[in-house]
């Protein structure tokens, strides 16, 4: 399938999606967002793919929603638009999604990165919610995911006063997994994705689901869900293979069954 605003390739069991509107610093317009979700869903459905990386350019992961596309919209236009609901589709992706963030991750770009399961940040990465500068607030999860990630005090400062986080601050506040030299960012994200993609696929899928459940539910319900998922994995070929391989002191061969 050919796309207008993204570049898609596979590296063995890793699907790589690069946002590709360099002149607009990868601002997320409707086309880019729907192409991104289509590519994510295609990789999710492909059993040869075990993990997915989303990257931007060195200067910008994404500088937010496309302000030029949104500027003249009315409330009714926004209500009827697929733009914000499109972000929800990333939550349904079952495979791990890793963001490789270089440069600006602002507004919807920061929200996109925070919607991913893990973030590898380049030293030049900058995270922010500058919507207040243009008379609005984050609309794609920023006030919620950011607050859960960094706590109320900092989230307030970011949302109300455009406080931007450096890569080092993002690491300190637990938004990103690690910070790497800019030239290594994509390779590190691809390596992490390749490592996870080499693991037992069903355990990876249920592990992701269980960790995400911690943000949705009470501890009692979350623990019960985790126990059900753990138990369910004993119905898989991969559980038998993984435990036999350990006992027989050999590497496991995962079937994804
Ligand atoms: N939408 C549309 N175009 C954008 C854009 C955006 N979010 N961000 C950058 N661009 C465009 C600029 O208009 C410019 O295009 P032209 O050359 O045609 O003028 C080009 O990208 C390069 O940008 P700059 O010249 O501004 O580059 P810079 O290096 O001087 O500044 C920047 C970089 C600080 C990221 C600055 O571009 C900026 O502040 N961008 C807007 C960031 C923003 O407000 N994002 C939030 C959007 S709203 C949102 O995301 C809502 C939501 O929650 C879903």
PDB file of C-alpha atoms and ligand atoms in Angstrom:
ATOM      1  CA  UNK A   1       0.000   0.000   0.000  1.00  0.00           C
ATOM      2  CA  UNK A   2       1.369   3.457  -0.795  1.00  0.00           C
ATOM      3  CA  UNK A   3       0.983   6.415   1.523  1.00  0.00           C
ATOM      4  CA  UNK A   4       1.243  10.161   1.029  1.00  0.00           C
ATOM      5  CA  UNK A   5       2.446  11.309   4.453  1.00  0.00           C
ATOM      6  CA  UNK A   6       4.234   8.343   6.016  1.00  0.00           C
ATOM      7  CA  UNK A   7       6.991   5.925   4.997  1.00  0.00           C
ATOM      8  CA  UNK A   8       6.497   2.299   5.930  1.00  0.00           C
ATOM      9  CA  UNK A   9       9.010  -0.523   5.945  1.00  0.00           C
ATOM     10  CA  UNK A  10       9.722  -3.759   7.756  1.00  0.00           C
ATOM     11  CA  UNK A  11      12.979  -4.782   9.411  1.00  0.00           C
ATOM     12  CA  UNK A  12      12.577  -8.525   9.953  1.00  0.00           C
ATOM     13  CA  UNK A  13       9.873  -8.786  12.673  1.00  0.00           C
ATOM     14  CA  UNK A  14       9.674  -5.020  13.277  1.00  0.00           C
ATOM     15  CA  UNK A  15       7.310  -2.687  11.450  1.00  0.00           C
ATOM     16  CA  UNK A  16       8.676   0.841  11.041  1.00  0.00           C
ATOM     17  CA  UNK A  17       6.448   3.837  10.349  1.00  0.00           C
ATOM     18  CA  UNK A  18       8.095   7.209   9.728  1.00  0.00           C
ATOM     19  CA  UNK A  19       6.014  10.358   9.781  1.00  0.00           C
ATOM     20  CA  UNK A  20       6.926  12.221   6.615  1.00  0.00           C
ATOM     21  CA  UNK A  21       5.714  15.801   6.366  1.00  0.00           C
ATOM     22  CA  UNK A  22       9.133  17.409   6.906  1.00  0.00           C
ATOM     23  CA  UNK A  23       8.120  20.881   5.700  1.00  0.00           C
ATOM     24  CA  UNK A  24       5.387  21.024   8.351  1.00  0.00           C
ATOM     25  CA  UNK A  25       7.545  19.403  11.079  1.00  0.00           C
ATOM     26  CA  UNK A  26       5.314  16.333  10.790  1.00  0.00           C
ATOM     27  CA  UNK A  27       2.231  18.255  11.906  1.00  0.00           C
ATOM     28  CA  UNK A  28      -0.566  15.737  12.206  1.00  0.00           C
ATOM     29  CA  UNK A  29      -3.216  16.431   9.614  1.00  0.00           C
ATOM     30  CA  UNK A  30      -6.170  14.156   9.008  1.00  0.00           C
ATOM     31  CA  UNK A  31      -4.415  12.335   6.158  1.00  0.00           C
ATOM     32  CA  UNK A  32      -1.290  11.609   8.191  1.00  0.00           C
ATOM     33  CA  UNK A  33      -3.232  10.449  11.206  1.00  0.00           C
ATOM     34  CA  UNK A  34      -5.473   8.106   9.240  1.00  0.00           C
ATOM     35  CA  UNK A  35      -2.531   6.750   7.228  1.00  0.00           C
ATOM     36  CA  UNK A  36      -0.622   6.191  10.467  1.00  0.00           C
ATOM     37  CA  UNK A  37      -3.506   4.264  12.002  1.00  0.00           C
ATOM     38  CA  UNK A  38      -3.996   2.175   8.828  1.00  0.00           C
ATOM     39  CA  UNK A  39      -0.308   1.258   8.826  1.00  0.00           C
ATOM     40  CA  UNK A  40      -0.393   0.423  12.547  1.00  0.00           C
ATOM     41  CA  UNK A  41      -3.466  -1.757  12.072  1.00  0.00           C
ATOM     42  CA  UNK A  42      -1.888  -3.521   9.076  1.00  0.00           C
ATOM     43  CA  UNK A  43       1.227  -4.356  11.115  1.00  0.00           C
ATOM     44  CA  UNK A  44      -0.953  -5.435  14.033  1.00  0.00           C
ATOM     45  CA  UNK A  45      -2.764  -7.905  11.771  1.00  0.00           C
ATOM     46  CA  UNK A  46       0.474  -9.276  10.262  1.00  0.00           C
ATOM     47  CA  UNK A  47       1.718 -12.299  12.195  1.00  0.00           C
ATOM     48  CA  UNK A  48       5.225 -11.797  10.809  1.00  0.00           C
ATOM     49  CA  UNK A  49       5.453  -8.561  12.796  1.00  0.00           C
ATOM     50  CA  UNK A  50       6.105  -8.619  16.545  1.00  0.00           C
ATOM     51  CA  UNK A  51       6.554  -4.933  17.418  1.00  0.00           C
ATOM     52  CA  UNK A  52       6.151  -1.533  15.787  1.00  0.00           C
ATOM     53  CA  UNK A  53       8.257   1.646  15.829  1.00  0.00           C
ATOM     54  CA  UNK A  54       6.925   5.119  15.046  1.00  0.00           C
ATOM     55  CA  UNK A  55       9.556   7.742  14.226  1.00  0.00           C
ATOM     56  CA  UNK A  56       9.658  11.290  12.910  1.00  0.00           C
ATOM     57  CA  UNK A  57      12.611  13.245  11.581  1.00  0.00           C
ATOM     58  CA  UNK A  58      15.652  14.436  13.523  1.00  0.00           C
ATOM     59  CA  UNK A  59      14.087  17.897  13.931  1.00  0.00           C
ATOM     60  CA  UNK A  60      10.571  16.826  14.833  1.00  0.00           C
ATOM     61  CA  UNK A  61       8.773  13.703  15.934  1.00  0.00           C
ATOM     62  CA  UNK A  62       5.618  15.768  15.360  1.00  0.00           C
ATOM     63  CA  UNK A  63       4.875  19.427  16.115  1.00  0.00           C
ATOM     64  CA  UNK A  64       1.242  18.750  16.978  1.00  0.00           C
ATOM     65  CA  UNK A  65      -2.058  18.763  15.214  1.00  0.00           C
ATOM     66  CA  UNK A  66      -1.993  20.687  11.940  1.00  0.00           C
ATOM     67  CA  UNK A  67      -2.972  24.177  13.069  1.00  0.00           C
ATOM     68  CA  UNK A  68      -3.506  25.328   9.480  1.00  0.00           C
ATOM     69  CA  UNK A  69      -6.030  22.533   8.915  1.00  0.00           C
ATOM     70  CA  UNK A  70      -7.837  23.258  12.208  1.00  0.00           C
ATOM     71  CA  UNK A  71      -7.736  27.052  12.290  1.00  0.00           C
ATOM     72  CA  UNK A  72     -11.112  27.741  10.687  1.00  0.00           C
ATOM     73  CA  UNK A  73     -13.006  24.798  12.184  1.00  0.00           C
ATOM     74  CA  UNK A  74     -16.162  25.401  14.202  1.00  0.00           C
ATOM     75  CA  UNK A  75     -17.077  23.368  17.280  1.00  0.00           C
ATOM     76  CA  UNK A  76     -19.550  21.454  15.122  1.00  0.00           C
ATOM     77  CA  UNK A  77     -16.821  20.748  12.550  1.00  0.00           C
ATOM     78  CA  UNK A  78     -14.611  19.376  15.327  1.00  0.00           C
ATOM     79  CA  UNK A  79     -17.474  17.359  16.787  1.00  0.00           C
ATOM     80  CA  UNK A  80     -18.143  15.774  13.405  1.00  0.00           C
ATOM     81  CA  UNK A  81     -14.486  15.340  12.554  1.00  0.00           C
ATOM     82  CA  UNK A  82     -12.714  11.989  12.779  1.00  0.00           C
ATOM     83  CA  UNK A  83      -9.501  13.730  13.766  1.00  0.00           C
ATOM     84  CA  UNK A  84      -9.492  13.320  17.556  1.00  0.00           C
ATOM     85  CA  UNK A  85     -11.339   9.943  17.548  1.00  0.00           C
ATOM     86  CA  UNK A  86      -8.632   8.631  15.194  1.00  0.00           C
ATOM     87  CA  UNK A  87      -6.168   8.858  18.114  1.00  0.00           C
ATOM     88  CA  UNK A  88      -8.276   6.242  19.957  1.00  0.00           C
ATOM     89  CA  UNK A  89      -7.381   3.616  17.373  1.00  0.00           C
ATOM     90  CA  UNK A  90      -3.829   3.426  18.721  1.00  0.00           C
ATOM     91  CA  UNK A  91      -5.206   2.114  22.024  1.00  0.00           C
ATOM     92  CA  UNK A  92      -6.597  -0.937  20.236  1.00  0.00           C
ATOM     93  CA  UNK A  93      -3.212  -2.011  18.824  1.00  0.00           C
ATOM     94  CA  UNK A  94      -2.260  -5.301  20.475  1.00  0.00           C
ATOM     95  CA  UNK A  95       1.439  -5.337  19.633  1.00  0.00           C
ATOM     96  CA  UNK A  96       3.986  -3.134  21.418  1.00  0.00           C
ATOM     97  CA  UNK A  97       4.407   0.287  19.826  1.00  0.00           C
ATOM     98  CA  UNK A  98       7.627   2.195  20.488  1.00  0.00           C
ATOM     99  CA  UNK A  99       8.062   5.884  19.691  1.00  0.00           C
ATOM    100  CA  UNK A 100      11.510   7.067  18.590  1.00  0.00           C
ATOM    101  CA  UNK A 101      11.344  10.753  19.504  1.00  0.00           C
ATOM    102  CA  UNK A 102      13.872  13.219  18.117  1.00  0.00           C
ATOM    103  CA  UNK A 103      13.301  16.966  18.274  1.00  0.00           C
ATOM    104  CA  UNK A 104       9.858  18.402  18.866  1.00  0.00           C
ATOM    105  CA  UNK A 105       7.054  16.289  20.309  1.00  0.00           C
ATOM    106  CA  UNK A 106       4.454  18.991  20.852  1.00  0.00           C
ATOM    107  CA  UNK A 107       0.703  18.996  21.329  1.00  0.00           C
ATOM    108  CA  UNK A 108      -0.753  16.075  19.402  1.00  0.00           C
ATOM    109  CA  UNK A 109       2.845  14.935  18.733  1.00  0.00           C
ATOM    110  CA  UNK A 110       3.503  14.603  22.448  1.00  0.00           C
ATOM    111  CA  UNK A 111       0.098  12.948  22.856  1.00  0.00           C
ATOM    112  CA  UNK A 112       0.936  10.493  20.091  1.00  0.00           C
ATOM    113  CA  UNK A 113       4.250   9.611  21.778  1.00  0.00           C
ATOM    114  CA  UNK A 114       2.506   9.213  25.141  1.00  0.00           C
ATOM    115  CA  UNK A 115      -0.044   6.892  23.489  1.00  0.00           C
ATOM    116  CA  UNK A 116       2.787   4.553  22.541  1.00  0.00           C
ATOM    117  CA  UNK A 117       3.902   1.834  24.957  1.00  0.00           C
ATOM    118  CA  UNK A 118       7.499   2.996  25.253  1.00  0.00           C
ATOM    119  CA  UNK A 119       9.532   5.993  24.165  1.00  0.00           C
ATOM    120  CA  UNK A 120      13.190   6.166  23.192  1.00  0.00           C
ATOM    121  CA  UNK A 121      14.192   9.833  23.240  1.00  0.00           C
ATOM    122  CA  UNK A 122      17.057  11.519  21.446  1.00  0.00           C
ATOM    123  CA  UNK A 123      19.092  14.025  23.472  1.00  0.00           C
ATOM    124  CA  UNK A 124      17.440  16.827  21.484  1.00  0.00           C
ATOM    125  CA  UNK A 125      13.873  15.638  22.194  1.00  0.00           C
ATOM    126  CA  UNK A 126      11.482  18.220  23.637  1.00  0.00           C
ATOM    127  CA  UNK A 127       8.024  17.392  24.962  1.00  0.00           C
ATOM    128  CA  UNK A 128       5.319  19.988  25.467  1.00  0.00           C
ATOM    129  CA  UNK A 129       1.641  20.845  25.319  1.00  0.00           C
ATOM    130  CA  UNK A 130       1.663  24.340  23.805  1.00  0.00           C
ATOM    131  CA  UNK A 131      -2.049  24.399  22.926  1.00  0.00           C
ATOM    132  CA  UNK A 132      -2.538  27.202  25.475  1.00  0.00           C
ATOM    133  CA  UNK A 133      -0.508  29.427  23.114  1.00  0.00           C
ATOM    134  CA  UNK A 134      -3.197  29.043  20.446  1.00  0.00           C
ATOM    135  CA  UNK A 135      -6.188  29.411  22.736  1.00  0.00           C
ATOM    136  CA  UNK A 136      -7.101  25.764  23.325  1.00  0.00           C
ATOM    137  CA  UNK A 137      -6.080  22.809  25.495  1.00  0.00           C
ATOM    138  CA  UNK A 138      -4.761  19.334  24.601  1.00  0.00           C
ATOM    139  CA  UNK A 139      -7.502  17.321  22.926  1.00  0.00           C
ATOM    140  CA  UNK A 140      -5.938  13.933  22.304  1.00  0.00           C
ATOM    141  CA  UNK A 141      -5.264  12.718  25.818  1.00  0.00           C
ATOM    142  CA  UNK A 142      -2.626  15.221  26.964  1.00  0.00           C
ATOM    143  CA  UNK A 143      -4.393  16.328  30.118  1.00  0.00           C
ATOM    144  CA  UNK A 144      -5.034  12.710  31.094  1.00  0.00           C
ATOM    145  CA  UNK A 145      -2.007  10.632  30.052  1.00  0.00           C
ATOM    146  CA  UNK A 146       0.456  13.372  30.947  1.00  0.00           C
ATOM    147  CA  UNK A 147      -1.091  13.884  34.387  1.00  0.00           C
ATOM    148  CA  UNK A 148      -1.007  10.146  35.090  1.00  0.00           C
ATOM    149  CA  UNK A 149       2.616  10.055  33.943  1.00  0.00           C
ATOM    150  CA  UNK A 150       4.119  13.159  35.571  1.00  0.00           C
ATOM    151  CA  UNK A 151       1.639  14.079  38.310  1.00  0.00           C
ATOM    152  CA  UNK A 152      -0.632  17.074  38.779  1.00  0.00           C
ATOM    153  CA  UNK A 153       1.859  19.837  39.528  1.00  0.00           C
ATOM    154  CA  UNK A 154       3.990  19.462  36.425  1.00  0.00           C
ATOM    155  CA  UNK A 155       1.035  18.601  34.163  1.00  0.00           C
ATOM    156  CA  UNK A 156      -0.655  21.846  35.247  1.00  0.00           C
ATOM    157  CA  UNK A 157       2.453  23.839  34.400  1.00  0.00           C
ATOM    158  CA  UNK A 158       2.789  22.153  31.017  1.00  0.00           C
ATOM    159  CA  UNK A 159      -0.874  22.528  30.056  1.00  0.00           C
ATOM    160  CA  UNK A 160      -1.451  26.003  31.510  1.00  0.00           C
ATOM    161  CA  UNK A 161       1.913  27.630  30.858  1.00  0.00           C
ATOM    162  CA  UNK A 162       3.604  25.721  28.037  1.00  0.00           C
ATOM    163  CA  UNK A 163       6.373  24.311  30.206  1.00  0.00           C
ATOM    164  CA  UNK A 164       8.473  22.198  27.833  1.00  0.00           C
ATOM    165  CA  UNK A 165      10.436  19.175  29.016  1.00  0.00           C
ATOM    166  CA  UNK A 166      13.928  18.376  27.799  1.00  0.00           C
ATOM    167  CA  UNK A 167      14.807  14.749  27.119  1.00  0.00           C
ATOM    168  CA  UNK A 168      16.638  14.573  30.462  1.00  0.00           C
ATOM    169  CA  UNK A 169      13.574  15.942  32.287  1.00  0.00           C
ATOM    170  CA  UNK A 170      11.295  13.522  30.432  1.00  0.00           C
ATOM    171  CA  UNK A 171      13.520  10.681  31.638  1.00  0.00           C
ATOM    172  CA  UNK A 172      13.513  12.051  35.176  1.00  0.00           C
ATOM    173  CA  UNK A 173       9.699  12.209  35.222  1.00  0.00           C
ATOM    174  CA  UNK A 174       9.323   8.710  33.774  1.00  0.00           C
ATOM    175  CA  UNK A 175       7.825   9.637  30.391  1.00  0.00           C
ATOM    176  CA  UNK A 176      10.605   8.004  28.379  1.00  0.00           C
ATOM    177  CA  UNK A 177      12.480   4.726  28.709  1.00  0.00           C
ATOM    178  CA  UNK A 178      15.887   6.165  27.915  1.00  0.00           C
ATOM    179  CA  UNK A 179      17.728   9.040  26.313  1.00  0.00           C
ATOM    180  CA  UNK A 180      20.283   8.304  23.620  1.00  0.00           C
ATOM    181  CA  UNK A 181      22.485  10.361  21.279  1.00  0.00           C
ATOM    182  CA  UNK A 182      20.358  11.725  18.437  1.00  0.00           C
ATOM    183  CA  UNK A 183      22.064   9.670  15.760  1.00  0.00           C
ATOM    184  CA  UNK A 184      21.312   6.454  17.714  1.00  0.00           C
ATOM    185  CA  UNK A 185      17.647   7.145  18.471  1.00  0.00           C
ATOM    186  CA  UNK A 186      16.015   5.210  15.636  1.00  0.00           C
ATOM    187  CA  UNK A 187      18.473   2.296  15.881  1.00  0.00           C
ATOM    188  CA  UNK A 188      17.909   1.991  19.667  1.00  0.00           C
ATOM    189  CA  UNK A 189      14.136   1.977  19.180  1.00  0.00           C
ATOM    190  CA  UNK A 190      14.428  -0.623  16.417  1.00  0.00           C
ATOM    191  CA  UNK A 191      16.704  -2.763  18.598  1.00  0.00           C
ATOM    192  CA  UNK A 192      14.290  -2.627  21.527  1.00  0.00           C
ATOM    193  CA  UNK A 193      11.435  -3.509  19.157  1.00  0.00           C
ATOM    194  CA  UNK A 194      13.463  -6.380  17.638  1.00  0.00           C
ATOM    195  CA  UNK A 195      14.286  -7.764  21.100  1.00  0.00           C
ATOM    196  CA  UNK A 196      10.606  -7.725  22.116  1.00  0.00           C
ATOM    197  CA  UNK A 197       9.521  -9.086  18.722  1.00  0.00           C
ATOM    198  CA  UNK A 198      11.753 -12.121  19.321  1.00  0.00           C
ATOM    199  CA  UNK A 199       9.824 -13.026  22.488  1.00  0.00           C
ATOM    200  CA  UNK A 200       6.720 -15.206  22.958  1.00  0.00           C
ATOM    201  CA  UNK A 201       4.079 -13.195  21.049  1.00  0.00           C
ATOM    202  CA  UNK A 202       1.050 -14.122  23.138  1.00  0.00           C
ATOM    203  CA  UNK A 203       2.850 -13.396  26.412  1.00  0.00           C
ATOM    204  CA  UNK A 204       3.948 -10.024  24.991  1.00  0.00           C
ATOM    205  CA  UNK A 205       0.376  -9.257  23.944  1.00  0.00           C
ATOM    206  CA  UNK A 206      -1.131 -10.161  27.309  1.00  0.00           C
ATOM    207  CA  UNK A 207       1.692  -8.442  29.198  1.00  0.00           C
ATOM    208  CA  UNK A 208       0.985  -5.195  27.334  1.00  0.00           C
ATOM    209  CA  UNK A 209      -2.728  -5.540  28.003  1.00  0.00           C
ATOM    210  CA  UNK A 210      -2.143  -6.199  31.701  1.00  0.00           C
ATOM    211  CA  UNK A 211       0.186  -3.224  32.206  1.00  0.00           C
ATOM    212  CA  UNK A 212      -2.260  -0.924  30.403  1.00  0.00           C
ATOM    213  CA  UNK A 213      -5.050  -2.256  32.584  1.00  0.00           C
ATOM    214  CA  UNK A 214      -3.278  -0.720  35.599  1.00  0.00           C
ATOM    215  CA  UNK A 215      -4.300   2.716  34.264  1.00  0.00           C
ATOM    216  CA  UNK A 216      -7.924   1.760  33.814  1.00  0.00           C
ATOM    217  CA  UNK A 217      -9.031  -0.106  36.894  1.00  0.00           C
ATOM    218  CA  UNK A 218      -8.839  -0.716  40.649  1.00  0.00           C
ATOM    219  CA  UNK A 219      -5.999  -2.797  42.101  1.00  0.00           C
ATOM    220  CA  UNK A 220      -8.372  -5.662  42.952  1.00  0.00           C
ATOM    221  CA  UNK A 221      -9.804  -5.824  39.421  1.00  0.00           C
ATOM    222  CA  UNK A 222      -6.369  -5.350  37.863  1.00  0.00           C
ATOM    223  CA  UNK A 223      -4.897  -8.191  39.913  1.00  0.00           C
ATOM    224  CA  UNK A 224      -7.820 -10.445  38.946  1.00  0.00           C
ATOM    225  CA  UNK A 225      -7.330  -9.591  35.263  1.00  0.00           C
ATOM    226  CA  UNK A 226      -3.606 -10.235  35.553  1.00  0.00           C
ATOM    227  CA  UNK A 227      -4.266 -13.632  37.160  1.00  0.00           C
ATOM    228  CA  UNK A 228      -6.675 -14.596  34.367  1.00  0.00           C
ATOM    229  CA  UNK A 229      -4.133 -13.595  31.709  1.00  0.00           C
ATOM    230  CA  UNK A 230      -1.337 -15.472  33.516  1.00  0.00           C
ATOM    231  CA  UNK A 231      -3.527 -18.570  33.766  1.00  0.00           C
ATOM    232  CA  UNK A 232      -4.611 -18.310  30.128  1.00  0.00           C
ATOM    233  CA  UNK A 233      -0.986 -18.439  28.999  1.00  0.00           C
ATOM    234  CA  UNK A 234      -0.792 -21.990  30.412  1.00  0.00           C
ATOM    235  CA  UNK A 235      -3.071 -22.972  27.526  1.00  0.00           C
ATOM    236  CA  UNK A 236      -0.419 -21.933  25.003  1.00  0.00           C
ATOM    237  CA  UNK A 237       2.201 -24.008  23.228  1.00  0.00           C
ATOM    238  CA  UNK A 238       4.705 -21.245  24.027  1.00  0.00           C
ATOM    239  CA  UNK A 239       4.329 -21.732  27.799  1.00  0.00           C
ATOM    240  CA  UNK A 240       5.149 -25.460  27.411  1.00  0.00           C
ATOM    241  CA  UNK A 241       8.038 -24.615  25.072  1.00  0.00           C
ATOM    242  CA  UNK A 242       9.422 -21.818  27.268  1.00  0.00           C
ATOM    243  CA  UNK A 243       9.456 -23.873  30.444  1.00  0.00           C
ATOM    244  CA  UNK A 244      10.777 -27.035  28.713  1.00  0.00           C
ATOM    245  CA  UNK A 245      13.536 -24.998  27.067  1.00  0.00           C
ATOM    246  CA  UNK A 246      14.543 -23.571  30.448  1.00  0.00           C
ATOM    247  CA  UNK A 247      14.717 -27.034  32.020  1.00  0.00           C
ATOM    248  CA  UNK A 248      16.537 -28.521  29.015  1.00  0.00           C
ATOM    249  CA  UNK A 249      18.976 -25.560  28.983  1.00  0.00           C
ATOM    250  CA  UNK A 250      18.283 -24.605  25.347  1.00  0.00           C
ATOM    251  CA  UNK A 251      16.878 -21.479  23.703  1.00  0.00           C
ATOM    252  CA  UNK A 252      13.093 -21.554  23.240  1.00  0.00           C
ATOM    253  CA  UNK A 253      11.451 -21.553  19.807  1.00  0.00           C
ATOM    254  CA  UNK A 254       8.263 -19.539  19.946  1.00  0.00           C
ATOM    255  CA  UNK A 255       5.281 -20.506  17.826  1.00  0.00           C
ATOM    256  CA  UNK A 256       2.916 -17.722  18.821  1.00  0.00           C
ATOM    257  CA  UNK A 257       0.359 -20.427  19.611  1.00  0.00           C
TER     258      UNK A 257
HETATM  259  N1  LIG B   1       0.638  22.824  12.379  1.00  0.00           N
HETATM  260  C1  LIG B   1       0.843  23.286  11.137  1.00  0.00           C
HETATM  261  N2  LIG B   1       2.052  23.678  10.687  1.00  0.00           N
HETATM  262  C2  LIG B   1       3.089  23.626  11.545  1.00  0.00           C
HETATM  263  C3  LIG B   1       2.921  23.176  12.858  1.00  0.00           C
HETATM  264  C4  LIG B   1       1.646  22.748  13.272  1.00  0.00           C
HETATM  265  N3  LIG B   1       1.393  22.253  14.490  1.00  0.00           N
HETATM  266  N4  LIG B   1       4.130  23.257  13.488  1.00  0.00           N
HETATM  267  C5  LIG B   1       4.997  23.729  12.593  1.00  0.00           C
HETATM  268  N5  LIG B   1       4.383  23.961  11.412  1.00  0.00           N
HETATM  269  C6  LIG B   1       4.949  24.484  10.185  1.00  0.00           C
HETATM  270  C7  LIG B   1       5.173  25.988  10.282  1.00  0.00           C
HETATM  271  O1  LIG B   1       3.978  26.679  10.016  1.00  0.00           O
HETATM  272  C8  LIG B   1       6.236  26.191   9.230  1.00  0.00           C
HETATM  273  O2  LIG B   1       5.619  26.176   7.957  1.00  0.00           O
HETATM  274  P1  LIG B   1       5.948  27.346   6.899  1.00  0.00           P
HETATM  275  O3  LIG B   1       7.396  27.166   6.593  1.00  0.00           O
HETATM  276  O4  LIG B   1       5.043  27.014   5.753  1.00  0.00           O
HETATM  277  O5  LIG B   1       5.670  28.639   7.578  1.00  0.00           O
HETATM  278  C9  LIG B   1       7.072  24.917   9.340  1.00  0.00           C
HETATM  279  O6  LIG B   1       6.255  23.956   9.990  1.00  0.00           O
HETATM  280  C10 LIG B   1       8.329  25.092  10.170  1.00  0.00           C
HETATM  281  O7  LIG B   1       7.942  25.630  11.423  1.00  0.00           O
HETATM  282  P2  LIG B   1       8.632  26.917  12.085  1.00  0.00           P
HETATM  283  O8  LIG B   1       9.129  27.829  11.033  1.00  0.00           O
HETATM  284  O9  LIG B   1       7.700  27.470  13.096  1.00  0.00           O
HETATM  285  O10 LIG B   1       9.893  26.195  12.778  1.00  0.00           O
HETATM  286  P3  LIG B   1      10.682  26.679  14.076  1.00  0.00           P
HETATM  287  O11 LIG B   1      11.875  25.790  14.153  1.00  0.00           O
HETATM  288  O12 LIG B   1      10.892  28.141  14.075  1.00  0.00           O
HETATM  289  O13 LIG B   1       9.705  26.357  15.317  1.00  0.00           O
HETATM  290  C11 LIG B   1       8.155  24.981  16.564  1.00  0.00           C
HETATM  291  C12 LIG B   1       9.379  25.018  15.619  1.00  0.00           C
HETATM  292  C13 LIG B   1       8.543  25.559  17.930  1.00  0.00           C
HETATM  293  C14 LIG B   1       7.774  23.511  16.710  1.00  0.00           C
HETATM  294  C15 LIG B   1       6.991  25.814  15.963  1.00  0.00           C
HETATM  295  O14 LIG B   1       6.792  25.402  14.627  1.00  0.00           O
HETATM  296  C16 LIG B   1       5.676  25.679  16.692  1.00  0.00           C
HETATM  297  O15 LIG B   1       5.493  26.279  17.743  1.00  0.00           O
HETATM  298  N6  LIG B   1       4.730  24.875  16.132  1.00  0.00           N
HETATM  299  C17 LIG B   1       3.392  24.728  16.667  1.00  0.00           C
HETATM  300  C18 LIG B   1       3.374  23.817  17.868  1.00  0.00           C
HETATM  301  C19 LIG B   1       1.980  23.715  18.439  1.00  0.00           C
HETATM  302  O16 LIG B   1       1.355  24.684  18.848  1.00  0.00           O
HETATM  303  N7  LIG B   1       1.448  22.456  18.515  1.00  0.00           N
HETATM  304  C20 LIG B   1       0.132  22.198  19.070  1.00  0.00           C
HETATM  305  C21 LIG B   1      -0.877  22.100  17.962  1.00  0.00           C
HETATM  306  S1  LIG B   1      -2.528  21.942  18.554  1.00  0.00           S
HETATM  307  C22 LIG B   1      -2.718  20.329  19.002  1.00  0.00           C
HETATM  308  O17 LIG B   1      -1.816  19.533  18.854  1.00  0.00           O
HETATM  309  C23 LIG B   1      -4.066  19.945  19.569  1.00  0.00           C
HETATM  310  C24 LIG B   1      -4.182  18.563  20.086  1.00  0.00           C
HETATM  311  O18 LIG B   1      -4.064  18.346  21.281  1.00  0.00           O
HETATM  312  C25 LIG B   1      -4.513  17.442  19.203  1.00  0.00           C
END
